[in-house]
PDB file of C-alpha atoms in Angstrom:
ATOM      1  CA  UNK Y 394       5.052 -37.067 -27.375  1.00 51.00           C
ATOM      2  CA  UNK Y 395       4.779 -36.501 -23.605  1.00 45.00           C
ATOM      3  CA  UNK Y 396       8.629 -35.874 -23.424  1.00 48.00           C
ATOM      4  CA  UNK Y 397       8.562 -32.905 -25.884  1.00 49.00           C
ATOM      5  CA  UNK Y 398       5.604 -31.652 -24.643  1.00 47.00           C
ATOM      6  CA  UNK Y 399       7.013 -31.333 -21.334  1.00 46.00           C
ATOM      7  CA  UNK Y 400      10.120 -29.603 -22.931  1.00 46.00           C
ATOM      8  CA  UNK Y 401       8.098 -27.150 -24.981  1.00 45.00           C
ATOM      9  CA  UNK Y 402       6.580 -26.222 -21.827  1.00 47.00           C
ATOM     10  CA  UNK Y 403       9.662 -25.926 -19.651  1.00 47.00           C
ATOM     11  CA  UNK Y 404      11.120 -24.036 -22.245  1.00 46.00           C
ATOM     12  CA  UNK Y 405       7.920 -21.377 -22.374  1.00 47.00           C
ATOM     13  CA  UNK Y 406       8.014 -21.231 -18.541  1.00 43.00           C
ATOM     14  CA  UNK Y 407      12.058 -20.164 -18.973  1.00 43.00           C
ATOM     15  CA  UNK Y 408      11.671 -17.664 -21.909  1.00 44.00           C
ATOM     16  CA  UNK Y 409       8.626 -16.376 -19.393  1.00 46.00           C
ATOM     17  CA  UNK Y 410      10.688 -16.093 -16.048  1.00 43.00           C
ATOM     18  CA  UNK Y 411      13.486 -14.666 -18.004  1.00 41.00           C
ATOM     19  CA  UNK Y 412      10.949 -11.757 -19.629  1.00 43.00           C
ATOM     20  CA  UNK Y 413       9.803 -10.962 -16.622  1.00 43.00           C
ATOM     21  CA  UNK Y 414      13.037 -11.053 -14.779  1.00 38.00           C
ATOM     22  CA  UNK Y 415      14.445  -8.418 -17.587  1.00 39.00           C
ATOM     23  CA  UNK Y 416      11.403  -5.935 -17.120  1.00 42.00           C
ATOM     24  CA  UNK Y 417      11.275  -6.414 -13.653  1.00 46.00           C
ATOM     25  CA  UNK Y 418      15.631  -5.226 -13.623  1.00 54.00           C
ATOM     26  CA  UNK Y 419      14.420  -2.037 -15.436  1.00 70.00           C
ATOM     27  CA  UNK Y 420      13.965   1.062 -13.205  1.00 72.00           C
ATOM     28  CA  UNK Y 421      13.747   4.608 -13.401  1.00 81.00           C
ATOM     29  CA  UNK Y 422      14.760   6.521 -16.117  1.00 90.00           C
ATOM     30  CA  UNK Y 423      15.543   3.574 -18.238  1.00 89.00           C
ATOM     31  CA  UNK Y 424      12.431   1.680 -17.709  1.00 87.00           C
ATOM     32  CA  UNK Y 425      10.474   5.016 -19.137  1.00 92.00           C
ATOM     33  CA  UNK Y 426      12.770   4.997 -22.490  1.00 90.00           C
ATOM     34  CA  UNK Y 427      11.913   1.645 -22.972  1.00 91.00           C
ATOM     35  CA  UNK Y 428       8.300   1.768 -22.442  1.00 91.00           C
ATOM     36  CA  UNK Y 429       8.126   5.250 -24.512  1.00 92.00           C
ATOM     37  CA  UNK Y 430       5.661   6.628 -22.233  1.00 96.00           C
ATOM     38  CA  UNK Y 431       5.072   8.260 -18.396  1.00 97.00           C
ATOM     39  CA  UNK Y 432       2.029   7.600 -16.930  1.00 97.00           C
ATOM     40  CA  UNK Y 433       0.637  10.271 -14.483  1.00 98.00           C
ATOM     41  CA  UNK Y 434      -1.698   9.204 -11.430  1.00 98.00           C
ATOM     42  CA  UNK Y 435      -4.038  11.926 -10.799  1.00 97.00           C
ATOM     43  CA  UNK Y 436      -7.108  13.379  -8.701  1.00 94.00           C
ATOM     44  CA  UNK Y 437      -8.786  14.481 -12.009  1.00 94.00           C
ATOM     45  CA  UNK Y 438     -10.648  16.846  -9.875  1.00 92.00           C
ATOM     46  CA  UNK Y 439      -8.204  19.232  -8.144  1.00 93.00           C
ATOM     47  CA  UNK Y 440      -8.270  22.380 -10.322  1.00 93.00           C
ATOM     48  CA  UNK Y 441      -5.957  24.363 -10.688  1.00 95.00           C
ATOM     49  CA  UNK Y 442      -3.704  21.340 -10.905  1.00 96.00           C
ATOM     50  CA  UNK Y 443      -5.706  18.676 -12.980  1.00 96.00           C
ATOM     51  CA  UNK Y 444      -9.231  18.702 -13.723  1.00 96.00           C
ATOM     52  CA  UNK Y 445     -11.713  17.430 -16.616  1.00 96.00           C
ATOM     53  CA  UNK Y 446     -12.768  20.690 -18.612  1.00 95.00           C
ATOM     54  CA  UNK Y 447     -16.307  21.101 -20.324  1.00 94.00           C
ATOM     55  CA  UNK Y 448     -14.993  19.504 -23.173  1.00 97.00           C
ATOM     56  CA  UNK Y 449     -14.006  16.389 -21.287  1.00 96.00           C
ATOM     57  CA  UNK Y 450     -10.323  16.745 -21.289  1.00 97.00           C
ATOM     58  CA  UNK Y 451      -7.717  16.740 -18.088  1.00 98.00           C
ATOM     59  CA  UNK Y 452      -6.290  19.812 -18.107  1.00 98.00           C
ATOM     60  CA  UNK Y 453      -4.650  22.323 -15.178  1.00 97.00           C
ATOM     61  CA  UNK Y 454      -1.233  23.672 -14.443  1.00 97.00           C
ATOM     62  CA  UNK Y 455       0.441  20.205 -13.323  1.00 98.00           C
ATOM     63  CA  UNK Y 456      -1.031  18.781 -16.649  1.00 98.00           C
ATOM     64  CA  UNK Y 457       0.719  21.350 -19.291  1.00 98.00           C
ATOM     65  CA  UNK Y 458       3.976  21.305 -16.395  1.00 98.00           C
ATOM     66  CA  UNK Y 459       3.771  17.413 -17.202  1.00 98.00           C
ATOM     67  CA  UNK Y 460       3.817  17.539 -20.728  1.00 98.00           C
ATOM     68  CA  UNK Y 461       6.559  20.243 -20.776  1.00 98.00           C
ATOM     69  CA  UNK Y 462       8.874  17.317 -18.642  1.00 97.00           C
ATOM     70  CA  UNK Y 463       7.607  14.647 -21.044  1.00 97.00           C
ATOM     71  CA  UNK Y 464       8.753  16.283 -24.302  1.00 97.00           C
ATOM     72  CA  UNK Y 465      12.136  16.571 -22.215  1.00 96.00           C
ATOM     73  CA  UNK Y 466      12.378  13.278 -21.402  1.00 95.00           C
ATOM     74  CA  UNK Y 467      11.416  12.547 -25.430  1.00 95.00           C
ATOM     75  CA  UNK Y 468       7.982  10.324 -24.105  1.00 96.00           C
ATOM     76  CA  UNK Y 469       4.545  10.437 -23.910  1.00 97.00           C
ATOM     77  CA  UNK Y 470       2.510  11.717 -20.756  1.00 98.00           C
ATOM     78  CA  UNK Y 471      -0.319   9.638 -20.625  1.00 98.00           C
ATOM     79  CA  UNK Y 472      -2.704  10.850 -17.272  1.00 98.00           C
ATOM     80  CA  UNK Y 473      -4.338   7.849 -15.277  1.00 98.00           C
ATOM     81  CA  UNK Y 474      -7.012   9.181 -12.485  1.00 97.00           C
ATOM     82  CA  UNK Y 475      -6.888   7.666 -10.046  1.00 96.00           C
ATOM     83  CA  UNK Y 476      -8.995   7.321  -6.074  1.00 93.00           C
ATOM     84  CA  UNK Y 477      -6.982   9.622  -3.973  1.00 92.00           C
ATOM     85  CA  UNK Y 478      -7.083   7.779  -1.259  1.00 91.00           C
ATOM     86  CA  UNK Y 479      -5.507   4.755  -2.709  1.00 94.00           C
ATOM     87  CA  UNK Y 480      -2.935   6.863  -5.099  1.00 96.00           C
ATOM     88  CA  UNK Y 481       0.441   5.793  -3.356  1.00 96.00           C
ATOM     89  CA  UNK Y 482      -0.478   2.050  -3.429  1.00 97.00           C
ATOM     90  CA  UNK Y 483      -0.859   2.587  -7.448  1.00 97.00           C
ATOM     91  CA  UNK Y 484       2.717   4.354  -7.828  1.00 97.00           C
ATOM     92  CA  UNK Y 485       4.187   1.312  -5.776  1.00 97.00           C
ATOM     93  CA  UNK Y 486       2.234  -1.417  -7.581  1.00 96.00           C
ATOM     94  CA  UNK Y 487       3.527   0.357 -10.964  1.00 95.00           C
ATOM     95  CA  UNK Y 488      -0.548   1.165 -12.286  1.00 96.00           C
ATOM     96  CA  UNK Y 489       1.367   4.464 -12.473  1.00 97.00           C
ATOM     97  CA  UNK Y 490       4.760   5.805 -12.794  1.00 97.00           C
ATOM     98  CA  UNK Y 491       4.543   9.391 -11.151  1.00 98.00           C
ATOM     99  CA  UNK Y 492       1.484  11.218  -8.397  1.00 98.00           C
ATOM    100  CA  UNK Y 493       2.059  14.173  -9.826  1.00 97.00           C
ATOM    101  CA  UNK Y 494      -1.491  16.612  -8.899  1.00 95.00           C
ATOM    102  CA  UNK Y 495      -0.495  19.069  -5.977  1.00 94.00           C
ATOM    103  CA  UNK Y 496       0.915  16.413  -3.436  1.00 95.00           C
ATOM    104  CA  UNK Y 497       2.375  17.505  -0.485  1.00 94.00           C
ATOM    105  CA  UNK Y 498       5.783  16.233   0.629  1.00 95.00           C
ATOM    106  CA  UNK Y 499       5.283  15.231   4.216  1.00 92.00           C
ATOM    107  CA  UNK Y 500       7.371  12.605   6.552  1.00 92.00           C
ATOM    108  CA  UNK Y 501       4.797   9.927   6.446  1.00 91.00           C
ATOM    109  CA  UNK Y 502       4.728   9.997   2.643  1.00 95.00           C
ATOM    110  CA  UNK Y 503       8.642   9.734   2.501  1.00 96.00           C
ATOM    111  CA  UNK Y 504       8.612   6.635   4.114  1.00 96.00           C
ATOM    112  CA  UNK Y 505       6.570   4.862   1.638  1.00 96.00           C
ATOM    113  CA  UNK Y 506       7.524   7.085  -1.821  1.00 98.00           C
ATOM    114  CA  UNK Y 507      10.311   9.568  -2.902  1.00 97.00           C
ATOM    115  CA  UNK Y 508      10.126  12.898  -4.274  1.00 97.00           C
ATOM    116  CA  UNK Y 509      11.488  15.436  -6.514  1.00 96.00           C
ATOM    117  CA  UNK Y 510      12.392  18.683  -5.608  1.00 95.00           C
ATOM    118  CA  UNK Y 511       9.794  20.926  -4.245  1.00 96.00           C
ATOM    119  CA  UNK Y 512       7.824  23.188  -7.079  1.00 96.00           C
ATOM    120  CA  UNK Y 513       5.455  24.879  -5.365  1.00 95.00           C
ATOM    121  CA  UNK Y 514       4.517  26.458  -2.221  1.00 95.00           C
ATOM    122  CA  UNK Y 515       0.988  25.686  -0.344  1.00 95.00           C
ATOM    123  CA  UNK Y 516      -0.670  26.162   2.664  1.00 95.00           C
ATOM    124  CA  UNK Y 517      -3.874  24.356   4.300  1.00 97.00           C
ATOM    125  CA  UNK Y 518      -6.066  27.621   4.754  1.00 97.00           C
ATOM    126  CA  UNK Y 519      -9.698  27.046   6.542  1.00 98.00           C
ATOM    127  CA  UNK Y 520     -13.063  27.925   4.155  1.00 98.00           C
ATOM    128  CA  UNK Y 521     -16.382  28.912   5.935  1.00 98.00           C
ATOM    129  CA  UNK Y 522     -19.751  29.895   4.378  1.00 97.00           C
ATOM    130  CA  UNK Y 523     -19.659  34.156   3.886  1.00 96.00           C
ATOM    131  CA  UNK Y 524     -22.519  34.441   6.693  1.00 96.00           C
ATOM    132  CA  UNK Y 525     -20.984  32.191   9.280  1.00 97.00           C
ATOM    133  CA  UNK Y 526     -20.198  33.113  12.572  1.00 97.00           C
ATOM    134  CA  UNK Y 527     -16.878  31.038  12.426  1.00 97.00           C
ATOM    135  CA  UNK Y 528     -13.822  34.099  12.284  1.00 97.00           C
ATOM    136  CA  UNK Y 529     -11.261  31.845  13.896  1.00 97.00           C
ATOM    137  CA  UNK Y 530      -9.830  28.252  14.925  1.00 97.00           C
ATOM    138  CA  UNK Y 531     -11.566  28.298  18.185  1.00 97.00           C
ATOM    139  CA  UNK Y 532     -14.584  29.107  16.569  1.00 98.00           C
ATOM    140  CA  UNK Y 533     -14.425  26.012  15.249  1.00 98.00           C
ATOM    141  CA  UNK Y 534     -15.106  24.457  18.796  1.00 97.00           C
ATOM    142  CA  UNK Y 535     -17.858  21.612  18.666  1.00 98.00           C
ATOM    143  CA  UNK Y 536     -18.319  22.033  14.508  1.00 98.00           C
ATOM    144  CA  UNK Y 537     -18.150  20.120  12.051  1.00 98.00           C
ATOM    145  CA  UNK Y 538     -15.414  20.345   9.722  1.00 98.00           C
ATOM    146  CA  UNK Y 539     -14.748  18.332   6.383  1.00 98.00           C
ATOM    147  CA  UNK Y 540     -11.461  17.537   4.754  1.00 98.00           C
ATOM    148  CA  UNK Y 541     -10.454  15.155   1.846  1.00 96.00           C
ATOM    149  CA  UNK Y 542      -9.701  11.344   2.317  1.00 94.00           C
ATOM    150  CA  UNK Y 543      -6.658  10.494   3.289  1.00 90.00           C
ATOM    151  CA  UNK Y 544      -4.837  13.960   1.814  1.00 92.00           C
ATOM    152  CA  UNK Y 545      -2.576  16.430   3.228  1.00 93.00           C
ATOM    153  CA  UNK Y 546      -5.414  18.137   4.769  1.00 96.00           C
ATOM    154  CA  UNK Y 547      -6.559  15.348   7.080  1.00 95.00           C
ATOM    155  CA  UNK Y 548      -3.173  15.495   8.185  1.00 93.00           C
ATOM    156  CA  UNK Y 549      -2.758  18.842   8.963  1.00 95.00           C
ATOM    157  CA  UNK Y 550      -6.419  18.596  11.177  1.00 97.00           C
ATOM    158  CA  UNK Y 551      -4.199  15.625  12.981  1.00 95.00           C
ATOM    159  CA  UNK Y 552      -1.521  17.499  13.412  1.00 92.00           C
ATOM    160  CA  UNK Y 553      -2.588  20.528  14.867  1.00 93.00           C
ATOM    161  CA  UNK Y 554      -2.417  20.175  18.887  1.00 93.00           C
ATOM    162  CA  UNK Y 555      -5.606  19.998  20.387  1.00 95.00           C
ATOM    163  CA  UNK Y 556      -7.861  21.549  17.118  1.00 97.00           C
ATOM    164  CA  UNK Y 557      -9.406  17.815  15.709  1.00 97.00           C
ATOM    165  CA  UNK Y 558     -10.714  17.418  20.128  1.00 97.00           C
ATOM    166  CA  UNK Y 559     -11.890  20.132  19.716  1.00 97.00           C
ATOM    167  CA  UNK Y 560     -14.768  19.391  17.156  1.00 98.00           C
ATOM    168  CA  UNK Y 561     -17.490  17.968  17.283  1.00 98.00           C
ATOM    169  CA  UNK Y 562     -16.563  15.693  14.021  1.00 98.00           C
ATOM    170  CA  UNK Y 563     -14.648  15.510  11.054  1.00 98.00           C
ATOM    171  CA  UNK Y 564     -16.388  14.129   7.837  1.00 98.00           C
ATOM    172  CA  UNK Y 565     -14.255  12.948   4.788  1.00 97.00           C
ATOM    173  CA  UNK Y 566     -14.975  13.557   1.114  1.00 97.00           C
ATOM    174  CA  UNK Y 567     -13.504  11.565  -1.452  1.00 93.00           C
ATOM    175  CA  UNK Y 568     -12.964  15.242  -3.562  1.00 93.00           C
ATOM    176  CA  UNK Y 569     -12.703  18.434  -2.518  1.00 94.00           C
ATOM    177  CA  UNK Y 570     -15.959  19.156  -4.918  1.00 93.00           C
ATOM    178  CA  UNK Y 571     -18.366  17.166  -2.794  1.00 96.00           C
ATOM    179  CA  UNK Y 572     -16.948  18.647   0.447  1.00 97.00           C
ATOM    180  CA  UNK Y 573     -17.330  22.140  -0.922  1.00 97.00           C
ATOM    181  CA  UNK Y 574     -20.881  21.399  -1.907  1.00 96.00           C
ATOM    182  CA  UNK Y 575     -21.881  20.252   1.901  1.00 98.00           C
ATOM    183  CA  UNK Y 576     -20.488  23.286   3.222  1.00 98.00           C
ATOM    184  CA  UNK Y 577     -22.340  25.376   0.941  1.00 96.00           C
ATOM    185  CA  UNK Y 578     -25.786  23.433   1.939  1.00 96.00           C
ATOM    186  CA  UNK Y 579     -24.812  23.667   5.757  1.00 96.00           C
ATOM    187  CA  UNK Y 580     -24.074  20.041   6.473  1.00 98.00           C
ATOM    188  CA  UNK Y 581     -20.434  20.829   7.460  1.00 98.00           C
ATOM    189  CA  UNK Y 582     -19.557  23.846   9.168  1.00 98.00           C
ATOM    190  CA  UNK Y 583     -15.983  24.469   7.838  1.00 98.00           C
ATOM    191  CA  UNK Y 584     -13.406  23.205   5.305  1.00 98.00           C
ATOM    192  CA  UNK Y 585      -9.699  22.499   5.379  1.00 98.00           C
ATOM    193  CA  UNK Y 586      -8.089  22.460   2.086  1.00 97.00           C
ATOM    194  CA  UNK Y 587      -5.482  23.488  -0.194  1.00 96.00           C
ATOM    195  CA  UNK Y 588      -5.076  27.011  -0.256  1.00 95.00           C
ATOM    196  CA  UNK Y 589      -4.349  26.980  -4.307  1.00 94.00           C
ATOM    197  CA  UNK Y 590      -7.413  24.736  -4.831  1.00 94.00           C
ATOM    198  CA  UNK Y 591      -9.396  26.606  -2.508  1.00 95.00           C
ATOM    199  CA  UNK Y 592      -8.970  30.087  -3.740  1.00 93.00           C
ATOM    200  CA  UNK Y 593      -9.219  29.243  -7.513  1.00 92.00           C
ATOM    201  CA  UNK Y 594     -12.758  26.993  -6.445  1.00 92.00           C
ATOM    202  CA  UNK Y 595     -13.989  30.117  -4.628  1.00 93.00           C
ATOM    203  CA  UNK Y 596     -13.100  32.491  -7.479  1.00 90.00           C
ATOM    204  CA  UNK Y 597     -14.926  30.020 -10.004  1.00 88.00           C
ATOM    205  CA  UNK Y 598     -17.878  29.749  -7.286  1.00 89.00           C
ATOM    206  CA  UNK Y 599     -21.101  32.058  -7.426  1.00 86.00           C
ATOM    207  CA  UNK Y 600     -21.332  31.037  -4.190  1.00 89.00           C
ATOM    208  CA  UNK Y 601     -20.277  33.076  -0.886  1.00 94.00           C
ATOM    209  CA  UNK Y 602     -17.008  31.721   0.741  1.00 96.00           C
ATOM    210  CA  UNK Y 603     -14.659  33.403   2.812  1.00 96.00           C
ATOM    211  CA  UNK Y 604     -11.482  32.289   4.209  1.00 97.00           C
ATOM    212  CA  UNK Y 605     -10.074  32.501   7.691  1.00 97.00           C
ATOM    213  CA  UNK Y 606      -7.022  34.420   8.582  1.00 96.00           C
ATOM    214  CA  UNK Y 607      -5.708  31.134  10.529  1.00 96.00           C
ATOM    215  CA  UNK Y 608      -4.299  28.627   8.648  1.00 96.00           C
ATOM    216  CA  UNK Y 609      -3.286  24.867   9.639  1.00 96.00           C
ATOM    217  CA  UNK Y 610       0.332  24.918   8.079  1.00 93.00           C
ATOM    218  CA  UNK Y 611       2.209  25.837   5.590  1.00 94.00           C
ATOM    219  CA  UNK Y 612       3.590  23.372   3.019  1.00 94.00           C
ATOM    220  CA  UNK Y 613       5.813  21.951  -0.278  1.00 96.00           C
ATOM    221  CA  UNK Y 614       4.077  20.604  -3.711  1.00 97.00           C
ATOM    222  CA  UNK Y 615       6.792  17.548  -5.119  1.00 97.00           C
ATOM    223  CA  UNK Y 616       6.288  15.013  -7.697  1.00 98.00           C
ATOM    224  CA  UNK Y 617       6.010  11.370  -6.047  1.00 98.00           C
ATOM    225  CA  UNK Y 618       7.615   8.654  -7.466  1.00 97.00           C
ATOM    226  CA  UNK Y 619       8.758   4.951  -6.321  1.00 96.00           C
ATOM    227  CA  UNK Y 620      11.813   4.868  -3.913  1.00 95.00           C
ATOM    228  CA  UNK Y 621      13.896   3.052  -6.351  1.00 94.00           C
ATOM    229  CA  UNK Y 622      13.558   5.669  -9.459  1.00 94.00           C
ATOM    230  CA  UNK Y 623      16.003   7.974  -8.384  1.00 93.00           C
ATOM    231  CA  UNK Y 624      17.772   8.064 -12.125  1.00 94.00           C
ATOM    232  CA  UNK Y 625      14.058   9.804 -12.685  1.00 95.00           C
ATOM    233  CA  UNK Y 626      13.875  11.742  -9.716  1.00 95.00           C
ATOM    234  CA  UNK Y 627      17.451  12.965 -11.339  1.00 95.00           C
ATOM    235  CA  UNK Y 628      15.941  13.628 -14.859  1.00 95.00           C
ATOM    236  CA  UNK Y 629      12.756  15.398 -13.645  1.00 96.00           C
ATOM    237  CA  UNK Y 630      14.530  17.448 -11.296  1.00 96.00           C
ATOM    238  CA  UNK Y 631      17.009  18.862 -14.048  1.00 96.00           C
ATOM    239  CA  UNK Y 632      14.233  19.687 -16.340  1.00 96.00           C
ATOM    240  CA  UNK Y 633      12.175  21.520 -13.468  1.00 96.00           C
ATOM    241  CA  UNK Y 634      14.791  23.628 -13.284  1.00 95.00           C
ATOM    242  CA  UNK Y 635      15.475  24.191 -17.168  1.00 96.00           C
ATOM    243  CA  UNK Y 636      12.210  25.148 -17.579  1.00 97.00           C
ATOM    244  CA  UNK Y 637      12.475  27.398 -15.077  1.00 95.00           C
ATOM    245  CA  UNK Y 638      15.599  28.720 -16.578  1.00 95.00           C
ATOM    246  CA  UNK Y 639      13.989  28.851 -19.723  1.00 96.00           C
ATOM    247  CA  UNK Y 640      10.948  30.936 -18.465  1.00 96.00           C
ATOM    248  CA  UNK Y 641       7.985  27.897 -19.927  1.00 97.00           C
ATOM    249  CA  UNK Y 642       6.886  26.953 -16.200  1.00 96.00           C
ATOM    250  CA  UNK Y 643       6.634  31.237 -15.692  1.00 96.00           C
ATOM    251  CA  UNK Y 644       4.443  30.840 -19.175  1.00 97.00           C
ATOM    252  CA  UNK Y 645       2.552  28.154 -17.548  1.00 97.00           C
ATOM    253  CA  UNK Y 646       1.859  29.747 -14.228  1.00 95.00           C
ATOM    254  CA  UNK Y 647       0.935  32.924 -15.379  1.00 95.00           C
ATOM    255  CA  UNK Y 648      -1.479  30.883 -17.761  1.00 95.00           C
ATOM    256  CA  UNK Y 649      -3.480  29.691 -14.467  1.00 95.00           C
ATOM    257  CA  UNK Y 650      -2.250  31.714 -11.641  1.00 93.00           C
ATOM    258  CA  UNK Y 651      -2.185  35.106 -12.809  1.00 89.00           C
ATOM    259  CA  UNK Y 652       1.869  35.178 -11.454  1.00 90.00           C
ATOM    260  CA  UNK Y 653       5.014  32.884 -11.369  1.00 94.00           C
ATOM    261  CA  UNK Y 654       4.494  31.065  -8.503  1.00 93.00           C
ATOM    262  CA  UNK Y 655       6.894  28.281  -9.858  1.00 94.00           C
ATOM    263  CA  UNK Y 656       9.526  27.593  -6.985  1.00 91.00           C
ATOM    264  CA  UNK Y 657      13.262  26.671  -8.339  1.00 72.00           C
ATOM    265  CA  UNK Y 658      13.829  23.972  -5.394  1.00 60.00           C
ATOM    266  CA  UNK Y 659      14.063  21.365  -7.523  1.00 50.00           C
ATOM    267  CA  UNK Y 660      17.843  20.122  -7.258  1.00 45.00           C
TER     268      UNK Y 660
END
């Protein structure tokens, strides 16, 4: 009895290693056939790119871009939010297939993740409150200013020579919401952020904003995905630029932007 029970287990422990040994082989393109869906990490609230509406439902311009891609690629788009500041370690750990939610392509990122072509142009523009005395970087001398955890915007504060000594501190949000809501109430003195978040926030704000002429760099929007998906990176890439061809990612810009803003980088 002990002999076949010791079979029947080494037998389930082979059929097991073997399972796992054939999903484990399947990258890519291929792995996404087989699994029928894409699953899309997001910052559920970054509008214009991905936000919960009124109703409840995650919706923005990278949203109906994503499900434009996914009835390309013949699979469902199935949106995962996910902490921002933890995002990347998700895409490599496979709790999501694509960070696809206004990221910037930067060098640091590339190391870690790959990207498609870039879709969209950005910049990191500066937000004050309409009655501050703040008109320029130097302004900015011994303030406060707020960014979001670990996002492109904390980079660009690092990045730009001698501007983060200059404060007097830089205080992290985990969204862009709750930093917007300090500087309205005074506890920060400025904010870095997106420029197509910040404008559309400011339009949808009844509050007074204004933005400084100085910005802390200009910058690419690309899909991130896991180093070793390049058949996807492939597939996504040539369906970026169909849909450009086609004029649907015009029909979705125009939808939240007012314009085509829709770059044709992708290659």
């Amino acid at each position: 009895m002990k002999k076949i029970l010791v079979l029947v287990i080494a037998a389930m422990i082979v059929l097991g290693l073997a399972g796992c040994s054939g999903n484990t082989s399947k990258v890519g393109i291929e792995a996404i056939k087989e699994k029928g869906k894409i699953v899309v990490g997001l910052d559920d609230n970054f509008p214009p790119m991905g936000f919960v509406d009124e109703t409840g439902e995650i919706v923005g311009f990278d949203i109906d871009l994503a499900k434009a891609v996914g009835e390309k690629l013949g699979v469902e788009v199935e949106f995962k939010p996910v902490e921002w500041d933890g995002i990347i370690l998700s895409l490599i750990n496979k709790d999501i297939d694509l960070i696809w939610n206004g990221l910037t392509i930067t060098e640091e990122r590339k190391k870690k993740i790959g990207f498609s072509g870039a879709y969209m142009a950005n910049k990191q523009i500066v937000v004050v409150n309409g009655d501050s005395k703040v008109n320029s970087l130097k302004d900015l001398s011994g303030k406060i200013v707020a960014a979001q955890l670990e996002s492109s915007s904390s980079e660009a504060i690092d990045s730009k020579a001698g501007f983060k000594e200059s404060l007097n501190d830089v205080k992290y949000y985990p969204t862009n919401t709750e930093a917007f809501m300090d500087l309205q109430i005074g506890r920060v003195d400025a904010l870095v952020v997106d420029e197509i978040l910040g404008r559309y926030y400011i339009e949808q704000s009844e509050s007074d904003f204004k933005v400084l002429e100085e910005d802390l760099g200009k910058e690419l929007y690309g899909i991130g995905m896991r180093m070793e998906d390049d058949t996807l990176k492939k597939e996504i890439d040539k369906y970026l630029k169909e849909l450009k061809k086609e004029g649907k990612s015009k029909e979705i810009s125009e939808k939240w932007f007012g314009e085509d803003i829709v770059l044709t980088e992708a290659e």
